[in-house]
CSV table of C-alpha atoms in Angstrom, one decimal:
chain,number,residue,atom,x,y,z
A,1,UNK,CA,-2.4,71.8,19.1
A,2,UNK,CA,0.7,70.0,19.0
A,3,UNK,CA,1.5,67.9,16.4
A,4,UNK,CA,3.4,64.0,17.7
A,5,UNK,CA,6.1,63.2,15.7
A,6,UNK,CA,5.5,59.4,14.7
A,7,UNK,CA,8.9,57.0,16.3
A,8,UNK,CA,10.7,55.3,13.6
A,9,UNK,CA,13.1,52.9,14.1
A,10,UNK,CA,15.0,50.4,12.7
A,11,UNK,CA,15.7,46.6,13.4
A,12,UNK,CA,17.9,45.4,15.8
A,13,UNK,CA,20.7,43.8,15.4
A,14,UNK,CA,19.5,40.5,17.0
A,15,UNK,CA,16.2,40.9,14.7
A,16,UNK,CA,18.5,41.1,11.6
A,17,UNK,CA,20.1,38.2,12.7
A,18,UNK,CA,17.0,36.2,13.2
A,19,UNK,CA,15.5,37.4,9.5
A,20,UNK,CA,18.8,36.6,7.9
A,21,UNK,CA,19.0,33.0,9.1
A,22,UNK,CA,15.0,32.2,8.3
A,23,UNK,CA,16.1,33.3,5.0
A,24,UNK,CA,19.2,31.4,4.6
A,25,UNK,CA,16.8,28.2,5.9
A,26,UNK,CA,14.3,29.0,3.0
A,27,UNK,CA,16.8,29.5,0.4
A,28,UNK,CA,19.0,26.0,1.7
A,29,UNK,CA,15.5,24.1,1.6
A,30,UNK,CA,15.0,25.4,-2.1
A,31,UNK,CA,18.0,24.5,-3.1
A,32,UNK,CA,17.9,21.0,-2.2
A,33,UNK,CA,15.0,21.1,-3.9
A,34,UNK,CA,15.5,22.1,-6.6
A,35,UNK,CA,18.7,19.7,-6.9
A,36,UNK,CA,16.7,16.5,-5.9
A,37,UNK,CA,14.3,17.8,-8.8
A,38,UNK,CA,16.7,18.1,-11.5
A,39,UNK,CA,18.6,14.8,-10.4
A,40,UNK,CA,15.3,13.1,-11.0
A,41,UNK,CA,13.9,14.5,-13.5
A,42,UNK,CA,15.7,12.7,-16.3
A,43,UNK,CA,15.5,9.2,-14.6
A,44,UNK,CA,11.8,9.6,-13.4
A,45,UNK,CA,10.4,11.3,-16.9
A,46,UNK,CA,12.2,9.9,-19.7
A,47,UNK,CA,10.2,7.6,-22.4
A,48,UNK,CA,12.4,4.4,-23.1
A,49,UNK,CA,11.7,2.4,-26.1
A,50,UNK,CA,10.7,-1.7,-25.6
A,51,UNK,CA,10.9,-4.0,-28.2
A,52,UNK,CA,7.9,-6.5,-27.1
A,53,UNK,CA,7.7,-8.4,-30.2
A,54,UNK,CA,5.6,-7.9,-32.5
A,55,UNK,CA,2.8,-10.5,-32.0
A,56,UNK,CA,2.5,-9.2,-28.3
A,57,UNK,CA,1.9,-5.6,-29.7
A,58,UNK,CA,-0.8,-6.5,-32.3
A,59,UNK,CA,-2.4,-8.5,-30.1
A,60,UNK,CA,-2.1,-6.0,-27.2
A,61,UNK,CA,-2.8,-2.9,-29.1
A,62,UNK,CA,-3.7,-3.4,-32.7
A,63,UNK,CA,-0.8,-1.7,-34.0
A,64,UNK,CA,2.0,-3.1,-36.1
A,65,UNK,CA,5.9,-2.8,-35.5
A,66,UNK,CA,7.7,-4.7,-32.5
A,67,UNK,CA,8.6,-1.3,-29.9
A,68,UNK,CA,6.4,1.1,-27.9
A,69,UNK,CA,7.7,3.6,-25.4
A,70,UNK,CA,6.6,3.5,-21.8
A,71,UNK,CA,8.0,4.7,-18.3
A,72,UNK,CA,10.5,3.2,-16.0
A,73,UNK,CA,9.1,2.6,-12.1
A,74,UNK,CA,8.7,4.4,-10.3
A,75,UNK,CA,6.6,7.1,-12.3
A,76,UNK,CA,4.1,8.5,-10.4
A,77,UNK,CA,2.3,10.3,-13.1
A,78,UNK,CA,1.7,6.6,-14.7
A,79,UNK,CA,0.3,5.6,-10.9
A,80,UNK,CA,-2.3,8.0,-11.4
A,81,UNK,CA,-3.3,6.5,-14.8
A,82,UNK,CA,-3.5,3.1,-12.5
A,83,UNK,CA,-5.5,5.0,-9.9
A,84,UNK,CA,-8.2,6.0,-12.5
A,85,UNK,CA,-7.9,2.9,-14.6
A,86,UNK,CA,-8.7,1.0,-11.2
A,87,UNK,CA,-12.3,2.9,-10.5
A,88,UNK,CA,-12.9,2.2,-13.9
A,89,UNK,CA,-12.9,-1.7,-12.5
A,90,UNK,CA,-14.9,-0.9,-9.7
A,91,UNK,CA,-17.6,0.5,-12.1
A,92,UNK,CA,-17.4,-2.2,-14.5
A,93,UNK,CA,-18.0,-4.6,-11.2
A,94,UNK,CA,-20.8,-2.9,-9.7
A,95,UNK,CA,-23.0,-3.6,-12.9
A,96,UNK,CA,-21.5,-7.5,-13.9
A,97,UNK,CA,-23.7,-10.5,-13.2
A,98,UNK,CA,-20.8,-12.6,-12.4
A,99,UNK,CA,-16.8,-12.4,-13.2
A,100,UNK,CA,-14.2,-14.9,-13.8
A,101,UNK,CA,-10.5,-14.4,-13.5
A,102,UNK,CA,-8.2,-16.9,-15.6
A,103,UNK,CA,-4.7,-17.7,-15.8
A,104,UNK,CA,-3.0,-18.1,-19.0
A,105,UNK,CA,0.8,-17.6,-20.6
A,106,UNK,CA,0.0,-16.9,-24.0
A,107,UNK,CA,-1.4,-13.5,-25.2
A,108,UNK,CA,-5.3,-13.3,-25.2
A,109,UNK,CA,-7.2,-12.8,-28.4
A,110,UNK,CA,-10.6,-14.0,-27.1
A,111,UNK,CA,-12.9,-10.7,-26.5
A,112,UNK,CA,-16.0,-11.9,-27.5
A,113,UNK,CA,-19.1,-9.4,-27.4
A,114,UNK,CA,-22.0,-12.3,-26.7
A,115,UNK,CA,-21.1,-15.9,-25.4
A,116,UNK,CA,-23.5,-18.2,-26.9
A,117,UNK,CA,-25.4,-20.2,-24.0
A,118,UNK,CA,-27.7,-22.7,-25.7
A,119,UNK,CA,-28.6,-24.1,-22.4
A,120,UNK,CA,-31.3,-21.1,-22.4
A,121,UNK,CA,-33.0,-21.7,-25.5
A,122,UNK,CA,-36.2,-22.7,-25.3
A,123,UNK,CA,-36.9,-26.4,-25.5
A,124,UNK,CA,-33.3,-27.5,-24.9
A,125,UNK,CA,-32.4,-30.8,-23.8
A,126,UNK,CA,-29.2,-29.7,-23.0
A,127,UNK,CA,-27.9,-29.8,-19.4
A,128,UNK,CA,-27.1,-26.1,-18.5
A,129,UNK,CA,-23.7,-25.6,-17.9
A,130,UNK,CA,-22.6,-24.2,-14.1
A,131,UNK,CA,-20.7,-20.8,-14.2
A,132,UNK,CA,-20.2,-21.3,-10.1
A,133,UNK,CA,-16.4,-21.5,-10.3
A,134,UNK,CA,-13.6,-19.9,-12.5
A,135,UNK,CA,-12.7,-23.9,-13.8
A,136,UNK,CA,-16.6,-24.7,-14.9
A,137,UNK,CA,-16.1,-20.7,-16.7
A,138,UNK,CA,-13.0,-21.9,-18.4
A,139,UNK,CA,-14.4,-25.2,-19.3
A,140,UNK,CA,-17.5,-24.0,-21.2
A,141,UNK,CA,-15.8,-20.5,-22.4
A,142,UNK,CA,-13.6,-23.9,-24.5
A,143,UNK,CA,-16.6,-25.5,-25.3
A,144,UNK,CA,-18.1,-22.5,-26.7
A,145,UNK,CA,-14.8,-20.9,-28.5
A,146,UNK,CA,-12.7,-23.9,-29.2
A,147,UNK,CA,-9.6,-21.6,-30.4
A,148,UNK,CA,-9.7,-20.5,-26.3
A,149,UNK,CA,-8.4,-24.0,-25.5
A,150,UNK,CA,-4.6,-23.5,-26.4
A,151,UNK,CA,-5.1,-19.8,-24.1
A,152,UNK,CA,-6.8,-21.2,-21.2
A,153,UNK,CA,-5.1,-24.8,-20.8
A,154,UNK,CA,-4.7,-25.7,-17.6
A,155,UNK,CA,-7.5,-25.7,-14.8
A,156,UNK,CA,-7.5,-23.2,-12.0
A,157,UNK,CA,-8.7,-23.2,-8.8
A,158,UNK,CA,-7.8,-20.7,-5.8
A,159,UNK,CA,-4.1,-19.7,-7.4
A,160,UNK,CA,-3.0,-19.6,-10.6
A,161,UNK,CA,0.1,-22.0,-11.1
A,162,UNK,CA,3.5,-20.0,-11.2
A,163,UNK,CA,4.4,-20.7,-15.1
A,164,UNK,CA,0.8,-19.0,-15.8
A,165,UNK,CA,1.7,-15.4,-14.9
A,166,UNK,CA,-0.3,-13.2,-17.2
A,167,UNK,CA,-4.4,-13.2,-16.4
A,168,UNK,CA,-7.7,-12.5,-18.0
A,169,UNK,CA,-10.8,-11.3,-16.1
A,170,UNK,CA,-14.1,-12.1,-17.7
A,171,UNK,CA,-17.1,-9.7,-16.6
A,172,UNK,CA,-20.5,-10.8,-17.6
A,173,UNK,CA,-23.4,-8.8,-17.7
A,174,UNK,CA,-27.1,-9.2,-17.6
A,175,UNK,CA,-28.7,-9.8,-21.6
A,176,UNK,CA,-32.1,-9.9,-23.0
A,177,UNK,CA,-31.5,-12.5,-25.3
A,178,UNK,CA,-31.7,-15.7,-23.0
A,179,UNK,CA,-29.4,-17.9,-25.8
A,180,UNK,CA,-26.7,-15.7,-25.1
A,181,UNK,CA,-24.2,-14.2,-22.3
A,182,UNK,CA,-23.3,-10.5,-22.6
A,183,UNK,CA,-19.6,-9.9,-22.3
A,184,UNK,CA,-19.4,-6.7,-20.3
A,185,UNK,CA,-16.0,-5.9,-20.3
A,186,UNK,CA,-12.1,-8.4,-20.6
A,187,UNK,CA,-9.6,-7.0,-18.8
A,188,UNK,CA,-6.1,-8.2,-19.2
A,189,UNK,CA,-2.8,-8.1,-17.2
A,190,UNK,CA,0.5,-8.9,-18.8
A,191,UNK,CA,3.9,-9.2,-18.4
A,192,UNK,CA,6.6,-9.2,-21.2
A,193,UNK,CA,10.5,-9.8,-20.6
A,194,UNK,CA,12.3,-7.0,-22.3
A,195,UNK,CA,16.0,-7.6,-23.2
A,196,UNK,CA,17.7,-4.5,-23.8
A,197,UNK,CA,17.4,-2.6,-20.9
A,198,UNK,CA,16.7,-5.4,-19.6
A,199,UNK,CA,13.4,-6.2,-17.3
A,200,UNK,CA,9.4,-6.6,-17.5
A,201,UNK,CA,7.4,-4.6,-19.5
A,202,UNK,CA,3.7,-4.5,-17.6
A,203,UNK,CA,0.6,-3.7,-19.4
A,204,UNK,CA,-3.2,-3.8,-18.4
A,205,UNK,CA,-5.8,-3.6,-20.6
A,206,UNK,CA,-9.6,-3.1,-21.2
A,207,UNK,CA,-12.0,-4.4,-24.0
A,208,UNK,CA,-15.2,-3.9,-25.2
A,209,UNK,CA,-16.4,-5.4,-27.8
A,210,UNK,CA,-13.1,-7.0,-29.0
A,211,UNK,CA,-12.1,-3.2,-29.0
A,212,UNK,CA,-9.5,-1.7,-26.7
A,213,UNK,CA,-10.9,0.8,-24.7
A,214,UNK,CA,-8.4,1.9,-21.5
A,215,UNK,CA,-4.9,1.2,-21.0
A,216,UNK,CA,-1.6,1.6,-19.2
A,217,UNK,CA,1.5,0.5,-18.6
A,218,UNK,CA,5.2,0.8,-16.9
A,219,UNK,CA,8.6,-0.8,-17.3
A,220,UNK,CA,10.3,-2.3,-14.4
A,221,UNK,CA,14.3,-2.9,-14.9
A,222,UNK,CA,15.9,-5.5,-14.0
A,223,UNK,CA,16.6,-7.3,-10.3
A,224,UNK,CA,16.4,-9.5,-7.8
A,225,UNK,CA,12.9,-9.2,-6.8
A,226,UNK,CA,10.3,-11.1,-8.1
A,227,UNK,CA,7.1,-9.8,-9.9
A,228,UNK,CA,3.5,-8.6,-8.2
A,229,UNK,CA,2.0,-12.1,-9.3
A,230,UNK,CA,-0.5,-14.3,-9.2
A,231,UNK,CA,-2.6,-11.4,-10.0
A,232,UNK,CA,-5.6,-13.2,-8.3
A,233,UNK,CA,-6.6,-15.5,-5.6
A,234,UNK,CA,-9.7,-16.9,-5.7
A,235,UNK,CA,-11.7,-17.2,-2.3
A,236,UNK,CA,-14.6,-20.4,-1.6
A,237,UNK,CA,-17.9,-20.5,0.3
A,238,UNK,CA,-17.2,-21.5,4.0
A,239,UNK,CA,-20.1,-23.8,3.3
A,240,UNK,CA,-17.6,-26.0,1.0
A,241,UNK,CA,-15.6,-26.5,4.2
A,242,UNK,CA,-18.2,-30.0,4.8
A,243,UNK,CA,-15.7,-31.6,2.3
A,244,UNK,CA,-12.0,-32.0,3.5
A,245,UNK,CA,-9.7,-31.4,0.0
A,246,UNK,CA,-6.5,-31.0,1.3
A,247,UNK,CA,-4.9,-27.9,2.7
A,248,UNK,CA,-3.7,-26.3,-0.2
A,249,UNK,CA,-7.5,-26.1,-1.2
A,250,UNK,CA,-9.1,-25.8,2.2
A,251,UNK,CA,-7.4,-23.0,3.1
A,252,UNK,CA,-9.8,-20.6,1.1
A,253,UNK,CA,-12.8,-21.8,1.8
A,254,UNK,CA,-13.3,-18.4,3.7
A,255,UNK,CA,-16.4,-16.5,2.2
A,256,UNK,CA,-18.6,-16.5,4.6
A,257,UNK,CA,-21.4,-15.2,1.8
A,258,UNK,CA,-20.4,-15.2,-1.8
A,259,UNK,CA,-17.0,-16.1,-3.2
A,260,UNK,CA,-14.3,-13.8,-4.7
A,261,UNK,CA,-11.3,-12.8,-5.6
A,262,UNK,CA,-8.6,-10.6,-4.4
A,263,UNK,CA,-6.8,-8.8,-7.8
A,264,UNK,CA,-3.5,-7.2,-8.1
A,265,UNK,CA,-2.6,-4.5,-10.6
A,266,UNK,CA,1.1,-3.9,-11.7
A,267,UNK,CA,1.6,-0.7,-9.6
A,268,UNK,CA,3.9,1.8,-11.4
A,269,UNK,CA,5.0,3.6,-8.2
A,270,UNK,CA,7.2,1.0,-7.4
A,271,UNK,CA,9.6,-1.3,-9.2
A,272,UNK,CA,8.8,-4.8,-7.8
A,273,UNK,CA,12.1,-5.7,-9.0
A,274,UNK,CA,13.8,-3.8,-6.6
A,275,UNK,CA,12.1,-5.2,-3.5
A,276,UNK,CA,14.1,-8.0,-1.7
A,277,UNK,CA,12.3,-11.2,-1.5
A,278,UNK,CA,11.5,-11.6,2.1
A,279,UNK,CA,11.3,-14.8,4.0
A,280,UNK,CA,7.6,-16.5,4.1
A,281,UNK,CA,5.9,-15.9,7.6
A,282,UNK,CA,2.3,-17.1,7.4
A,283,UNK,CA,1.9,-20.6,8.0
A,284,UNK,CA,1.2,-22.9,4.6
A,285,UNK,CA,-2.4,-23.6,6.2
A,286,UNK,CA,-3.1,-20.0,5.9
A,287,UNK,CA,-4.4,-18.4,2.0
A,288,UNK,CA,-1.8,-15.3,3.0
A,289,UNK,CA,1.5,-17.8,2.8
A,290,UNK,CA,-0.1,-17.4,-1.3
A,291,UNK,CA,0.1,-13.9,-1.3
A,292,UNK,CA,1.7,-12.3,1.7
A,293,UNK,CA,4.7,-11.8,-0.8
A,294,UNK,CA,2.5,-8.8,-2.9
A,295,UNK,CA,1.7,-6.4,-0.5
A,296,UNK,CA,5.4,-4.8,-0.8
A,297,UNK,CA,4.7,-5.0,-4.7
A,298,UNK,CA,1.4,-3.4,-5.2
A,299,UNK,CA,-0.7,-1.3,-3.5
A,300,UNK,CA,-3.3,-2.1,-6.3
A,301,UNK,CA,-5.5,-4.6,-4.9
A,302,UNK,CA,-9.1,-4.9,-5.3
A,303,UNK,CA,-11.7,-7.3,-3.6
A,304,UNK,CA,-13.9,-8.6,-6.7
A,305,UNK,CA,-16.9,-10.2,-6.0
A,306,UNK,CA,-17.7,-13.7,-8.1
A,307,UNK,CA,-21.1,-12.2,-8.1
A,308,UNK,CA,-21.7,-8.7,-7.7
A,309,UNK,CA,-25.3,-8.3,-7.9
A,310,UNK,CA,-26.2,-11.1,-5.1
C-alpha cells in the first residue's frame, strides 16, 4: 500500500495581501474607537456639582446644604434611569381613579397621603365638588389645603402659562373611606437655573406618602435653545365643541372619549439647550402650534388619561 503524502502549501501572495488589509481595516476601526471613547469619556461621565439653593434641595430631596452632583446632557446612562422612571408612570396610571396635572413656579411641598372630601359623608348638605377638569382639581385641592394657594395660583386650562414652567401631577386612587380621596402617587418636574456652569438643573420626582420614592435628574448647559416645556397639554371632550370659546381653547377639544393629557419628561439624552429654536409651522388653530416645539427636546412623552379606569 502506498502511503499519499498530504499537499501543504502556503498563502499566496494576493491572499496575504487580502488578510493584511482586513486586518489593517479592523485595527483602523478600533482605533477610532477607542479615540472617540476616550475623547468622551471625560465630558459624557464626569459628576459636576450644582448649587440649587438650599430651599429647592430640602424641599426636593429632604436633605440639607445648597449643591448636589448630577450629569451634564447628553448622558445616556441617566436616559435609562428616565426610561425606567417612565414605566414606573405608566404603572402608577393604570391603577389611578383620575389625575391632574398643575402648573406652578414655586417648589411643591403639598404631598398629602388622603385629601379630605366632605362632600361624601354621610348626611352632607354640601354640594360635591366636580374633579372633571385640572382648574375645578386646583380649586378644591385650595379649598381643602389652604397653604396650596400661594403653589397653585393661577388657573389652568389646556397649557400652562409660560412663567409657570415647573408642574405637579396629582394621581388619585380609589379609597374605602368615602370622606376621603387617596393620594396615589405626586409626581413633580422641575427646573432650576444654575449659575456657575451656567444652565438648568432638571429634576423629576415621585412621592408617596409625602416621602420621596424615585428620582432623577440631568444638567443641561447653557444656550440658545429653549427648554422641553409646558410639560403638559391638557386635551377636552369633542362633545364640549357645542360651545364656541375662542380658538386658543377650542382647539383641544379633541377627545373623542375621555380627556387627557400629553406629558413631557426632561430627557437626558439630549441637551434642549443646544437645539435651535425652529420657526412655528402648525397653524395657531391647531393644539400642535402649543407643542410642536418639544418633539426635538424630548422623546419622553406619555399620553395620560384624565381617567384611567373609564
Amino acid at each position: 500500500m502506498i502511503a499519499q503524502r498530504s499537499k501543504t502549501r502556503g498563502w499566496t501572495f494576493v491572499e496575504m495581501l487580502v488578510a493584511v488589509s482586513i486586518s489593517a481595516i479592523f485595527m483602523g476601526a478600533a482605533s477610532l474607537v477607542l479615540a472617540s471613547i476616550t475623547a468622551n469619556s471625560k465630558r459624557l461621565s464626569t459628576v459636576l456639582t450644582l448649587d440649587i439653593g438650599g430651599a429647592n434641595k430640602l424641599a426636593f430631596y429632604g436633605q440639607g446644604g445648597s449643591t448636589v452632583r448630577a450629569y451634564a446632557a447628553p448622558n445616556f446612562g441617566r436616559a435609562a434611569f428616565a426610561l425606567e422612571f417612565r414605566e414606573l408612570f405608566r404603572e402608577d396610571i393604570e391603577t389611578a381613579s383620575f389625575i391632574h396635572c398643575l402648573p406652578r413656579t414655586l417648589v411643591n411641598n403639598v404631598r398629602p397621603e388622603f385629601l379630605r372630601y366632605e362632600a361624601g359623608d354621610a348626611g352632607s348638605t354640601v354640594a360635591r365638588p366636580r374633579l372633571d377638569t385640572p382648574e375645578n382639581f386646583r380649586q378644591f385641592l385650595v379649598s381643602t389645603i389652604p397653604s396650596s394657594a400661594t403653589i397653585y395660583d393661577t388657573a389652568i386650562r389646556n397649557v400652562p402659562a409660560a412663567n409657570r414652567p415647573n408642574s405637579t401631577i396629582f394621581m388619585i386612587a380609589p379609597s374605602e373611606d368615602p370622606g376621603y380621596l387617596r393620594v396615589k402617587a405626586v409626581y413633580e418636574i422641575d427646573f432650576v437655573t444654575v449659575a456657575a456652569p451656567a444652565g438648568t438643573y432638571a429634576t423629576v420626582r415621585r412621592y408617596k406618602n409625602g416621602s420621596l420614592t424615585h428620582y432623577y435628574d440631568v444638567f443641561y448647559e447653557t444656550g440658545a435653545g429653549s427648554l422641553p416645556v409646558p410639560s403638559f397639554v391638557a386635551f377636552e371632550r369633542t362633545a364640549r365643541a357645542a360651545v364656541a370659546e375662542g380658538t386658543p381653547i377650542d382647539r383641544f377639544k379633541v377627545a373623542d372619549w375621555i380627556p387627557f393629557y400629553l406629558v413631557w419628561l426632561p430627557d437626558p439624552a439630549v441637551n434642549p439647550h443646544k437645539v435651535a429654536n425652529a420657526a412655528a409651522t402648525a397653524a395657531a388653530s391647531s393644539p400642535l402650534s402649543a407643542y410642536e416645539h418639544l418633539g426635538r427636546r424630548s422623546s419622553l412623552n406619555i399620553v395620560v388619561p384624565m381617567f384611567p379606569n373609564l
